[in-house]
Coordinates of C-alpha atoms and ligand atoms in Angstrom, one line a residue:
X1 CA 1.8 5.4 27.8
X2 CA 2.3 2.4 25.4
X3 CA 5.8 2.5 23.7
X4 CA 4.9 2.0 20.5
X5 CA 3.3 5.7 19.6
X6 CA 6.9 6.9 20.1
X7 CA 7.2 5.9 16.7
X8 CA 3.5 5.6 15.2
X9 CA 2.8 6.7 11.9
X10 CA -1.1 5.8 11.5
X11 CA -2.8 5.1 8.2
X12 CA -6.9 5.8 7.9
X13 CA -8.9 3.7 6.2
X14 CA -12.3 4.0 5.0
X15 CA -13.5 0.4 4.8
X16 CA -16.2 1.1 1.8
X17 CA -13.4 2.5 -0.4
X18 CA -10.2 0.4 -0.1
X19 CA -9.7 -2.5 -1.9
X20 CA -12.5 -4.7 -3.1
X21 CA -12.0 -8.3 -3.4
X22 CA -15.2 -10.7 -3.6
X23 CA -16.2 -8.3 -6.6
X24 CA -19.7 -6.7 -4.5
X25 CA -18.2 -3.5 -5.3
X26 CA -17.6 -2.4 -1.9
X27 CA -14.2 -2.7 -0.1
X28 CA -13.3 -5.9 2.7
X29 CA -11.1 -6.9 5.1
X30 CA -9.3 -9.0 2.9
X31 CA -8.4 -5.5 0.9
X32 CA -7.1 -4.5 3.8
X33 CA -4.9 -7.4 4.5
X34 CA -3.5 -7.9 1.0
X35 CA -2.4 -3.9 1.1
X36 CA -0.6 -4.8 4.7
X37 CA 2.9 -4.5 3.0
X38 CA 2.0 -2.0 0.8
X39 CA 1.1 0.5 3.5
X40 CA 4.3 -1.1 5.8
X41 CA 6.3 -0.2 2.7
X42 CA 4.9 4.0 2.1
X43 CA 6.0 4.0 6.1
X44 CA 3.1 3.9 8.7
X45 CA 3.0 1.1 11.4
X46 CA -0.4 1.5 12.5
X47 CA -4.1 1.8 10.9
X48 CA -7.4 3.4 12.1
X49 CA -10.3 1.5 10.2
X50 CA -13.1 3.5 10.0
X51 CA -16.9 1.9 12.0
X52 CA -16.9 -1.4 10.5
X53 CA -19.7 -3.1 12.7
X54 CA -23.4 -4.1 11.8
X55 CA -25.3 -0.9 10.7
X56 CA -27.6 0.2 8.6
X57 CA -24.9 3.0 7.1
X58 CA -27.0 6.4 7.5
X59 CA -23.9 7.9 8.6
X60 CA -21.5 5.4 6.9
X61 CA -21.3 3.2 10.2
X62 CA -21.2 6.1 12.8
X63 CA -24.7 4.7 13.3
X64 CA -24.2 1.4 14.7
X65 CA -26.7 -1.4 15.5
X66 CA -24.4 -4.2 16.9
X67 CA -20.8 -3.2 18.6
X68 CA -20.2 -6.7 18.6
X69 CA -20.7 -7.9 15.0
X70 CA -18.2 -7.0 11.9
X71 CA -20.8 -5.3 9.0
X72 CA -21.1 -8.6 6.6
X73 CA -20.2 -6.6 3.8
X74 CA -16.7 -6.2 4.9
X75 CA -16.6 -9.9 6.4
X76 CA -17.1 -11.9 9.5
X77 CA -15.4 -11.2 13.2
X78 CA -13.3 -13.9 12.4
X79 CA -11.9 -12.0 9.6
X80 CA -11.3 -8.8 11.6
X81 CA -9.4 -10.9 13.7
X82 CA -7.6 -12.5 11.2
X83 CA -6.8 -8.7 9.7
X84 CA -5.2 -8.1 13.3
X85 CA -2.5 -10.9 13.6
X86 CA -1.6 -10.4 9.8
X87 CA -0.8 -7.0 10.6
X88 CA 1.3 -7.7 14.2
X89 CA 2.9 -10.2 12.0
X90 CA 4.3 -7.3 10.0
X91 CA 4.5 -5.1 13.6
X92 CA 1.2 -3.1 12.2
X93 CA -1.0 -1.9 15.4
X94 CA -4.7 -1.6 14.6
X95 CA -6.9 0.6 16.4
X96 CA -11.2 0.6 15.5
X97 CA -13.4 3.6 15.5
X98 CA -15.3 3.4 18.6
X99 CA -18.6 5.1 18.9
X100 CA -19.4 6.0 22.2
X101 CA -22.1 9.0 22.5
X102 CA -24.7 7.7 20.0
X103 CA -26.0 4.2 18.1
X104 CA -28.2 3.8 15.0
X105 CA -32.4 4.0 15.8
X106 CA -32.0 0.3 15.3
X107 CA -29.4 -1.1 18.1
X108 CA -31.3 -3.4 20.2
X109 CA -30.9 -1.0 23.1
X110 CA -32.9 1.7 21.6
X111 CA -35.7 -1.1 20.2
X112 CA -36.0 -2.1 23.9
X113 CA -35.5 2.0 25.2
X114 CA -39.0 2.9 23.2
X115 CA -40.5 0.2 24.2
X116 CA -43.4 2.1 26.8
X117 CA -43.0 -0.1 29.1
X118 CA -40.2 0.4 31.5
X119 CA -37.6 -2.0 31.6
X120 CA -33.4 -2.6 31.7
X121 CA -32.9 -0.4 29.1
X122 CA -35.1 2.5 29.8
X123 CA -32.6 5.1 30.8
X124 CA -29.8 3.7 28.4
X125 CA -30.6 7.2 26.0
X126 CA -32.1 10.4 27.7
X127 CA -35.6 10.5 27.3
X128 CA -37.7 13.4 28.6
X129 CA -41.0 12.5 30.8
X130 CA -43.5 13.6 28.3
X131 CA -44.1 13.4 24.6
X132 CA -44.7 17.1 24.6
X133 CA -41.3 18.1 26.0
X134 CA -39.0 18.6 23.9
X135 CA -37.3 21.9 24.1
X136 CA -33.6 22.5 25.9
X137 CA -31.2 24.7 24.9
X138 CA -28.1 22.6 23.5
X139 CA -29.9 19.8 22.8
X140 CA -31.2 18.1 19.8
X141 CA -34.6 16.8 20.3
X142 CA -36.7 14.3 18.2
X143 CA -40.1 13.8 19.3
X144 CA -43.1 11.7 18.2
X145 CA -41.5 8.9 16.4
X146 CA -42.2 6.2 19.4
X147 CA -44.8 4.6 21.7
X148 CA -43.0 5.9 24.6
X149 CA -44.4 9.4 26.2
X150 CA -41.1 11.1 25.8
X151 CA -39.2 12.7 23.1
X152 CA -35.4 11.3 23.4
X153 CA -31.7 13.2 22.8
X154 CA -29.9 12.7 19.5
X155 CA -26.0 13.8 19.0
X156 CA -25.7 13.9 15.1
X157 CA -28.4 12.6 12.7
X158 CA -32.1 12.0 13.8
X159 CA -30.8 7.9 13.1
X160 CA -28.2 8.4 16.3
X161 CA -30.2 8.7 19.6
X162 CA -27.6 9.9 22.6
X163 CA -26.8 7.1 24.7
X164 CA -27.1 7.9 28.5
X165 CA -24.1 9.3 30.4
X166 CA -26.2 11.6 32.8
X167 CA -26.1 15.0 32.9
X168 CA -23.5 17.0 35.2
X169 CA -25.6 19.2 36.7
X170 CA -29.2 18.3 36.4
X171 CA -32.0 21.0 35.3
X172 CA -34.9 18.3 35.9
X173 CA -35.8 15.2 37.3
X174 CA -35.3 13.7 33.9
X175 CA -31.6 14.0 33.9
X176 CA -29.8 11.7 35.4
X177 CA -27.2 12.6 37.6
X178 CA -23.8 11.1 36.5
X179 CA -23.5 8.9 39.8
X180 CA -26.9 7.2 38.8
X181 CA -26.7 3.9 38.3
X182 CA -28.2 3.6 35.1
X183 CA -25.5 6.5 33.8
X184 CA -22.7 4.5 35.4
X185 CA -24.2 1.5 33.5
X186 CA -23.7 2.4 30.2
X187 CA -20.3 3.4 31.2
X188 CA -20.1 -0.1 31.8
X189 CA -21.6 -1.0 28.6
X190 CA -19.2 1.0 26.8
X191 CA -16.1 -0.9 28.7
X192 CA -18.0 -4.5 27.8
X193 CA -17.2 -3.1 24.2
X194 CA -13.7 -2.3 24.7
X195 CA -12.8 -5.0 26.0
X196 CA -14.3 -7.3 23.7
X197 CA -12.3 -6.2 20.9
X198 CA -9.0 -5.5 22.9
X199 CA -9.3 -9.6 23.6
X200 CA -10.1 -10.0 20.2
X201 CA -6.3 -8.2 19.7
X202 CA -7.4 -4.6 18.2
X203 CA -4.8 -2.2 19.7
X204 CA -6.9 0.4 20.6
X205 CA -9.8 3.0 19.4
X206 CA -9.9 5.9 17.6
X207 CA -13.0 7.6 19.9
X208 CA -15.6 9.2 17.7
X209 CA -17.3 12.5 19.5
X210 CA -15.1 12.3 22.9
X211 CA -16.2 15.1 24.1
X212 CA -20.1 14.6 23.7
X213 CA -20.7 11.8 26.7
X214 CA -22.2 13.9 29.7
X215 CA -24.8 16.5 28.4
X216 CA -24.5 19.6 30.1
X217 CA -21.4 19.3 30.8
X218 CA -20.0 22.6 29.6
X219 CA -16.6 24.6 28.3
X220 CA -14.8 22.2 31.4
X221 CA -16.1 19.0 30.0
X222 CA -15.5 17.8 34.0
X223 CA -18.0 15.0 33.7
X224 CA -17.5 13.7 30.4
X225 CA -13.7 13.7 31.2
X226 CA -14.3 11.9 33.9
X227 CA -15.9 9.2 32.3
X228 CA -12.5 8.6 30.3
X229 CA -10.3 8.9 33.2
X230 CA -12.4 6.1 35.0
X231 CA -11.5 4.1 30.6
X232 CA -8.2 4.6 30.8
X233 CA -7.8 3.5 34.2
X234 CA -9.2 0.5 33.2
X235 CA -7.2 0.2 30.5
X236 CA -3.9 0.8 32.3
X237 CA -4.6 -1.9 34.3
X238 CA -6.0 -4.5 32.2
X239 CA -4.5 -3.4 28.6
X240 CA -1.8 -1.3 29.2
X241 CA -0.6 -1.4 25.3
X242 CA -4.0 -0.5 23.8
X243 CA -4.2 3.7 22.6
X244 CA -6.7 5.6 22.3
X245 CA -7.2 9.2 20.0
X246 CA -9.9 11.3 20.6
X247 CA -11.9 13.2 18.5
X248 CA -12.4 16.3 20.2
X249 CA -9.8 18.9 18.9
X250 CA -8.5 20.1 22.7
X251 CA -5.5 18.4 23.5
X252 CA -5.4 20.0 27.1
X253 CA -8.8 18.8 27.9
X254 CA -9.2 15.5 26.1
X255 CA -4.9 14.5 27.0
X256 CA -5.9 15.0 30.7
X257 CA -8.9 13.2 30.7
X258 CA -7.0 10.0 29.6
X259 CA -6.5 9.9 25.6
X260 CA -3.1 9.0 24.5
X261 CA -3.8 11.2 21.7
X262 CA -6.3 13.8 20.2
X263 CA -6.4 15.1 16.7
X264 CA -6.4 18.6 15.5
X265 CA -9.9 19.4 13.6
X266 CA -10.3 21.4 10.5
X267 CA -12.0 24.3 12.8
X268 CA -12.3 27.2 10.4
X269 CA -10.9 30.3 11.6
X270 CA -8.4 28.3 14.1
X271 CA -5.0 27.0 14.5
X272 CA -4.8 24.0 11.8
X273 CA -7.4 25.3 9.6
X274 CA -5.1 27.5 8.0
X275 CA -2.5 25.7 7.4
X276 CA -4.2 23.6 4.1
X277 CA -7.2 24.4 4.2
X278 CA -7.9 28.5 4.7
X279 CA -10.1 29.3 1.6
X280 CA -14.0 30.2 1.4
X281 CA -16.6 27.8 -1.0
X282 CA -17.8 29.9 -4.0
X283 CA -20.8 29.2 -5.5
X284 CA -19.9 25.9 -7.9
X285 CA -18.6 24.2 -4.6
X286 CA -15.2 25.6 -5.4
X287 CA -12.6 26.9 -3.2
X288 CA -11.9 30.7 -3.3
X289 CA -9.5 33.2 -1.5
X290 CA -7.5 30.9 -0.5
X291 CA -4.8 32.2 2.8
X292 CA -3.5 29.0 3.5
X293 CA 0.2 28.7 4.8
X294 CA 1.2 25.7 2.4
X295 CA -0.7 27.3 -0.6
X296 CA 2.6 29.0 -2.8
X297 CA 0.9 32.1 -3.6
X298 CA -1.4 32.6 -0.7
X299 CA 1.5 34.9 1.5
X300 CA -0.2 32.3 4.4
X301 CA 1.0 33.1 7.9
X302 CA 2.0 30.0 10.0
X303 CA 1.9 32.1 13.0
X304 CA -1.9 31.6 12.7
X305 CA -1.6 27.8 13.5
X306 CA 1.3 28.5 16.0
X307 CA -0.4 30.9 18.3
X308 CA -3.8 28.0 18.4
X309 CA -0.9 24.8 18.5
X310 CA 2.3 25.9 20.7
X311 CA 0.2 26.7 24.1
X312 CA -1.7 23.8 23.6
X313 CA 1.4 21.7 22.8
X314 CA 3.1 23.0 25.4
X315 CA 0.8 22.2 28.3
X316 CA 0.2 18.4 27.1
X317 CA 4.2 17.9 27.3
X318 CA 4.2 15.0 29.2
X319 CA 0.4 14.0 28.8
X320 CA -0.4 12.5 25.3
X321 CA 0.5 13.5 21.9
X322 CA -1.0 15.9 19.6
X323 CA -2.2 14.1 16.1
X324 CA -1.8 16.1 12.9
X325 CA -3.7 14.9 9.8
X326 CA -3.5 15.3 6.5
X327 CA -6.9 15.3 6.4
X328 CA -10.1 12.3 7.0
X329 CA -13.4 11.2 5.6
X330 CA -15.2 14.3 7.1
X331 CA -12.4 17.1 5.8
X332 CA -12.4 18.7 1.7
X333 CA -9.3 16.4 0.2
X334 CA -6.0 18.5 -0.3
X335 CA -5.8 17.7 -3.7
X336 CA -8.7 20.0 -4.2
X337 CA -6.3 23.0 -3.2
X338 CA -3.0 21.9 -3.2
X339 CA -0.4 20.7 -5.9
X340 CA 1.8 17.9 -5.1
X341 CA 4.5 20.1 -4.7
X342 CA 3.1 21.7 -2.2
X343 CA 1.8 18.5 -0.3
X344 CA 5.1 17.2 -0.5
X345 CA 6.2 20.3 1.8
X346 CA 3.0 20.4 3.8
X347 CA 3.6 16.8 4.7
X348 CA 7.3 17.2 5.6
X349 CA 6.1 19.9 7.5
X350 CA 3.2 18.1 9.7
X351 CA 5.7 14.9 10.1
X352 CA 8.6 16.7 11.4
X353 CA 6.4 18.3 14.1
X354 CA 6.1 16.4 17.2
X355 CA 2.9 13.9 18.2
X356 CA 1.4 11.1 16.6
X357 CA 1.0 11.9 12.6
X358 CA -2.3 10.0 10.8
X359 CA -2.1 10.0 7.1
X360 CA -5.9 9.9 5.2
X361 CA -5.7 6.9 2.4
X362 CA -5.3 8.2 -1.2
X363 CA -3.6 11.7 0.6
X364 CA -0.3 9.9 -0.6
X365 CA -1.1 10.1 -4.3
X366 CA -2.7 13.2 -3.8
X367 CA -6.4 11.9 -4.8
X368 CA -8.9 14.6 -5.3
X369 CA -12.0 15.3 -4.0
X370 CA -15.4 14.4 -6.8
X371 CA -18.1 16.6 -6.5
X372 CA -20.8 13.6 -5.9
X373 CA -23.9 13.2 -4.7
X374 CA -24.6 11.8 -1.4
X375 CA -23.7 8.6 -0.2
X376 CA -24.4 7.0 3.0
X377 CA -25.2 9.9 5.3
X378 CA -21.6 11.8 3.6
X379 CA -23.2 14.9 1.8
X380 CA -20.2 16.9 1.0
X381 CA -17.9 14.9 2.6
X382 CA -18.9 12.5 0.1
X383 CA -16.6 13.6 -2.6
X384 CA -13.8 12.6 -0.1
X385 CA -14.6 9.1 0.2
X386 CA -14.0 7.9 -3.2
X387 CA -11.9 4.4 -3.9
X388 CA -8.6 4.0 -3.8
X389 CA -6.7 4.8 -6.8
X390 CA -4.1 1.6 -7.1
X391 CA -3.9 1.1 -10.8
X392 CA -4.4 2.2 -14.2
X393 CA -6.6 -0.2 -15.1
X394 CA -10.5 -1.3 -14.5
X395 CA -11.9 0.9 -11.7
X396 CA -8.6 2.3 -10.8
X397 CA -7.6 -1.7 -9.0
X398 CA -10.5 -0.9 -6.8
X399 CA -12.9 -3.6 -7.6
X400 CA -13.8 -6.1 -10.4
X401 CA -17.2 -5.2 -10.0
X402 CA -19.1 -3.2 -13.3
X403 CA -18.3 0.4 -12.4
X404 CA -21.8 1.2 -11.8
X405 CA -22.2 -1.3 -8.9
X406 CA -18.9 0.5 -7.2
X407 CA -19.5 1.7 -3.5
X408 CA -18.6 5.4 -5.3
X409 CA -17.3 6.3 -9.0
X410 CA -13.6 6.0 -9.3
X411 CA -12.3 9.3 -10.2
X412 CA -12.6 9.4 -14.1
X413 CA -10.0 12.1 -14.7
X414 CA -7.7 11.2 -17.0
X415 CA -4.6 11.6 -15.5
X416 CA -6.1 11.2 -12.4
X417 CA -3.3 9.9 -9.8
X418 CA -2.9 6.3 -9.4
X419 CA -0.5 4.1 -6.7
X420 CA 1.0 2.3 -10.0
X421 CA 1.9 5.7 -12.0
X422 CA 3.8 7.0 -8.7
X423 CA 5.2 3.9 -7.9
X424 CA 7.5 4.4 -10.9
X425 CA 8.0 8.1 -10.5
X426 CA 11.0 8.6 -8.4
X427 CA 10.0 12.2 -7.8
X428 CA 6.4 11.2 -7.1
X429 CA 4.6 12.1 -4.1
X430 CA 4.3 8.6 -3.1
X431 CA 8.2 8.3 -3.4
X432 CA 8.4 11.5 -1.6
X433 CA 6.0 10.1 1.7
X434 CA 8.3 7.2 1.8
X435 CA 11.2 9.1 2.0
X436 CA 10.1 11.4 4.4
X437 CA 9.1 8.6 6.7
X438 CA 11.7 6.6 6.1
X439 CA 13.7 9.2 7.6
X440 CA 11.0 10.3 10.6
X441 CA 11.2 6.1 11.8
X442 CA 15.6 6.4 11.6
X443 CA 15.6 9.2 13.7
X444 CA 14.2 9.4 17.4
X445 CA 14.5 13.5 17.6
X446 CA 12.0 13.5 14.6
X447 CA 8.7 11.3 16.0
X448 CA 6.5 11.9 18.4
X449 CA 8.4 13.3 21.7
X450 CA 8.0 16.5 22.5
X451 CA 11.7 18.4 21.8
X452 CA 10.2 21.3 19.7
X453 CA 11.9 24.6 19.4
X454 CA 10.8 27.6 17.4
X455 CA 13.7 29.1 15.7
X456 CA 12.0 31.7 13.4
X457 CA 8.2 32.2 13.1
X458 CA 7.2 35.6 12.4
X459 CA 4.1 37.1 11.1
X460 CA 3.0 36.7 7.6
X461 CA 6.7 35.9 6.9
X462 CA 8.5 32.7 5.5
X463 CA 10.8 30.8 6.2
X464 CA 9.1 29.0 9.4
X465 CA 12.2 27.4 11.4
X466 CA 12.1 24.8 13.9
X467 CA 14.7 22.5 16.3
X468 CA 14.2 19.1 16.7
X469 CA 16.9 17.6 19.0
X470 CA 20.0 17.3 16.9
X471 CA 18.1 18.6 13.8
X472 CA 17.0 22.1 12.5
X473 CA 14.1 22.7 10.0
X474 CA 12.9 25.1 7.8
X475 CA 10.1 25.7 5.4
X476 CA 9.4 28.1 3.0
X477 CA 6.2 27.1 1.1
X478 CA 5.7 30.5 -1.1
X479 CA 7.4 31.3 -4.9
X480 CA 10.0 33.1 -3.2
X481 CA 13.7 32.8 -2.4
X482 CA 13.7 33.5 1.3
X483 CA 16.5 33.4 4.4
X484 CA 16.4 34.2 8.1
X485 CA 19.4 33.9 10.6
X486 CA 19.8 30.6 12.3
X487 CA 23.3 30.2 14.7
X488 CA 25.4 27.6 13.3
X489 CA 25.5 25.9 10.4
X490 CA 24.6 22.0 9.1
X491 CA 24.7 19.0 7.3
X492 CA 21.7 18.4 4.8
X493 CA 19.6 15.0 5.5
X494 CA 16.6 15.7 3.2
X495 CA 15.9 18.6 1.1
X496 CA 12.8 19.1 -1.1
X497 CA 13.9 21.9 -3.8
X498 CA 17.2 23.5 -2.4
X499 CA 18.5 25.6 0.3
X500 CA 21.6 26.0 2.8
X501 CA 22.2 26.1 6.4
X502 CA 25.4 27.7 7.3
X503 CA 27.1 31.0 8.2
X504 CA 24.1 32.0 10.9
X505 CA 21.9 31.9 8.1
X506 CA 18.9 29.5 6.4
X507 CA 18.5 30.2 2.6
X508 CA 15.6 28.2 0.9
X509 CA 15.0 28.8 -2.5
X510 CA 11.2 28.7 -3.8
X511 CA 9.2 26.0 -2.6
X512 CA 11.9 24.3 -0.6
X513 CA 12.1 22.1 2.4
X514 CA 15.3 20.9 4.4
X515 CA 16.5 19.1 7.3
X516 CA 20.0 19.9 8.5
X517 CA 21.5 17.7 11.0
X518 CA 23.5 20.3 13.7
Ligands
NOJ601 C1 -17.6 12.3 13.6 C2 -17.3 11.3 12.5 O1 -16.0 11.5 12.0 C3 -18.4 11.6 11.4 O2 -18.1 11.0 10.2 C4 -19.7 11.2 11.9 O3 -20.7 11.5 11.0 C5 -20.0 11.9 13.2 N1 -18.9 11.9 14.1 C6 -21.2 11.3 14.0 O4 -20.8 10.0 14.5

């Protein structure tokens, strides 16, 4: 387990929407570079970056055409790699968005796969002996678009054809079994990738669709997992400091196939879900009925996200860290839902919890989600992907560009939040993060290891109480004053609102947070 997620606070990074700065409109490494310190100084050590390889964006750069080759709009692979050692200079680790499962229609693998007649690439995606198949329960089929008599396996958009990992257990002679060789071989293409970046000194990967390798492969996931086990041995061996988080939303399952990490999903109707984001879309798009625990008036129950999280943290113990987000290019923003009052205790909340925290660009000023039309494959995840808000000035300090040539509109609201505005705000929610995470990287008991104790969770009540180590913690999210007994009493070392810790009992007045040191 690399050391350094002991004490990783990870910032995510959609390349398109950063920081602009050759004036095309669209964000660049050199964005990211020149906001280095600014993202050292809110308190996370570590970035994903969003695909930022050759593609011809029908999902944004989830549909990539060369693993190999930086996208030209956000610069060349020597700029990447110039991105890398600027941020180790400043003890930033950087992990990429690796996409394993599918590439775009146009990777030079596929242009060679349809090709009719066989050759090296043939069996690199699943194809089906006949043009006329194309019916399998569990599996997306797109037929007639090629030379080749066979209809061939997508895993998201018809522009992302499944690479091959074989099949687990075989229902024809089509599927390959995983021991083929031509399954093991674009295992082997996949490591070719990884290591090609490692060397180029990216820390790691955020894995996009872990879980979808090995068609099927069923609720165990025994092949696909074994595919990652065979990674991470690799890894151990031959890059023993790189990370990897999956994106598959079972930590028991994806932690003991090999991840370091794996994120918790906005699944509606489970575990995470209702902590921000437990409301129904009327008809206007808008959110309605909304439960959610960190919503004030809601009467949320966080035993809803504890009965989903505390089996599945407690089996990992030992395995790989959980990853709570605030939310990520495919999630509604919180600032649709949520006042910065309540982010400020939702954060404290999701950052005082054990695992590896990742903190969604723009969630720090509590940016809100546009209603837009699509962009780039993002339909209604669109409206989350909007540039950064750094200044009051042209295009929010985005770009230079004329507004209209901007990747997506800058949020036109007003008073819509910028970095500058909360920069002089001491009660901001930027100032707020900082703190918070100022006081998460001072404090061992409060990052990533797993020392959690429930003090007081009980159904569709508030204050929810927890131990960390040396410190206890308690929430209370809703518009009233609230207490529940707690042995002992404390010393405050961060309180948003007010409360008290002593007597055997926790008092938190409306909308409060506190740490007490015990
Ligand atoms: C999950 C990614 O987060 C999403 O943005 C993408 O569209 C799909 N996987 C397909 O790669």
């Amino acid at each position: 387990m690399p050391k350094w997620l002991d004490d990783a606070v990870f910032y995510e990074i959609y390349p398109q929407s950063f920081l602009d700065t050759n004036g095309d409109g669209i964000g660049d490494f050199q964005g990211i570079i020149e906001k280095l310190d600014y993202i050292k100084d809110l308190g996370c050590n570590a970035l994903w970056i969003n695909p930022c390889f050759d593609s011809p964006f029908k999902d944004a750069g989830y549909d990539v055409r060369d693993y190999k080759k930086t996208a030209e709009r956000y610069g060349t692979n020597d700029d990447l790699k110039r991105l890398f050692a600027e941020a180790h200079r400043k003890q930033i680790h950087v992990l990429l968005d690796l996409v394993p499962g599918h590439t775009s229609e146009e990777h030079e693998w596929f242009i060679k796969s349809k090709n009719p007649e066989p050759n090296e690439y043939w069996n690199r995606y699943i194809w089906t002996n006949s043009w006329f198949s194309w019916d399998m329960e569990g599996l997306k089929f797109i037929a007639g678009e090629t030379e080749r008599n066979g209809s061939y396996i997508v895993n998201f958009f018809k522009c992302q054809p499944a690479l091959n990992y074989g099949f687990l257990q075989p229902r024809t002679p089509w599927q390959l079994p995983v021991t083929h060789p031509d399954s093991i071989a674009t295992r082997e293409a996949l490591k070719d990738i990884i290591r090609f970046w490692l060397d180029r000194g990216c820390d790691g990967f955020r894995v996009d669709m872990a879980d979808s390798l090995v068609k099927f492969d069923d609720e165990k996931k025994t092949g696909t997992s074994a595919v990652w086990s065979n990674i991470r041995e690799m890894l151990d061996k031959e890059y023993p400091e790189a990370a990897i988080v999956s994106e598959w939303s079972n930590p028991p399952l994806a932690l003991k196939a090999g991840f370091h990490m794996d994120f918790l999903l906005d699944h509606e109707g489970k575990g995470y879900h209702t902590l921000m984001r437990d409301y129904k879309v009327g008809a206007a798009g808008t959110p309605v009925d909304d439960k959610s625990f960190f919503k004030k008036d809601a009467k949320g129950d966080i035993c809803l996200f504890l009965e989903n999280y505390l089996p599945w943290y407690e089996s990992t113990k030992g395995d790989g860290y959980i990853s709570l987000i605030t939310g990520n290019h495919d999630t509604a923003r919180l600032g649709a839902t949520l006042s910065p009052d309540e982010l400020a205790i939702a954060y404290a909340t999701l950052w005082t919890l054990p695992g590896v925290p990742f903190l969604y660009y723009g969630d720090e000023i509590a940016m809100r989600y546009l209603f837009l039309p699509t962009k780039e494959g993002g339909f209604t995840r669109t409206g989350s992907r909007t540039p950064m808000q750094w200044t009051n000035g042209k295009n929010k300090g985005f770009s230079n560009a004329a507004p209209e040539k901007l990747y997506l509109p800058v949020d036109p609201a007003p008073g819509a939040p910028t970095v500058e505005t909360q920069e002089k705000d001491s009660s901001s929610l930027l100032n707020t993060v900082k703190a918070i995470l100022k006081l998460r990287h001072g404090e061992p008991d409060l990052q990533a290891q797993p020392n959690l104790e429930i003090l007081y969770a009980e159904k569709g009540k508030v204050p929810f109480i927890y131990r960390r180590g040396s410190f206890v913690i308690a929430v209370n999210p809703s518009t009233d004053a609230v207490s529940a007994p707690v042995k002992g009493a404390g010393t405050p070392v961060f309180t948003i609102g007010t409360g008290t810790l002593d007597n055997g009992e926790c008092r938190l007045n409306a909308q409060s947070f506190g740490i007490w040191k015990v």
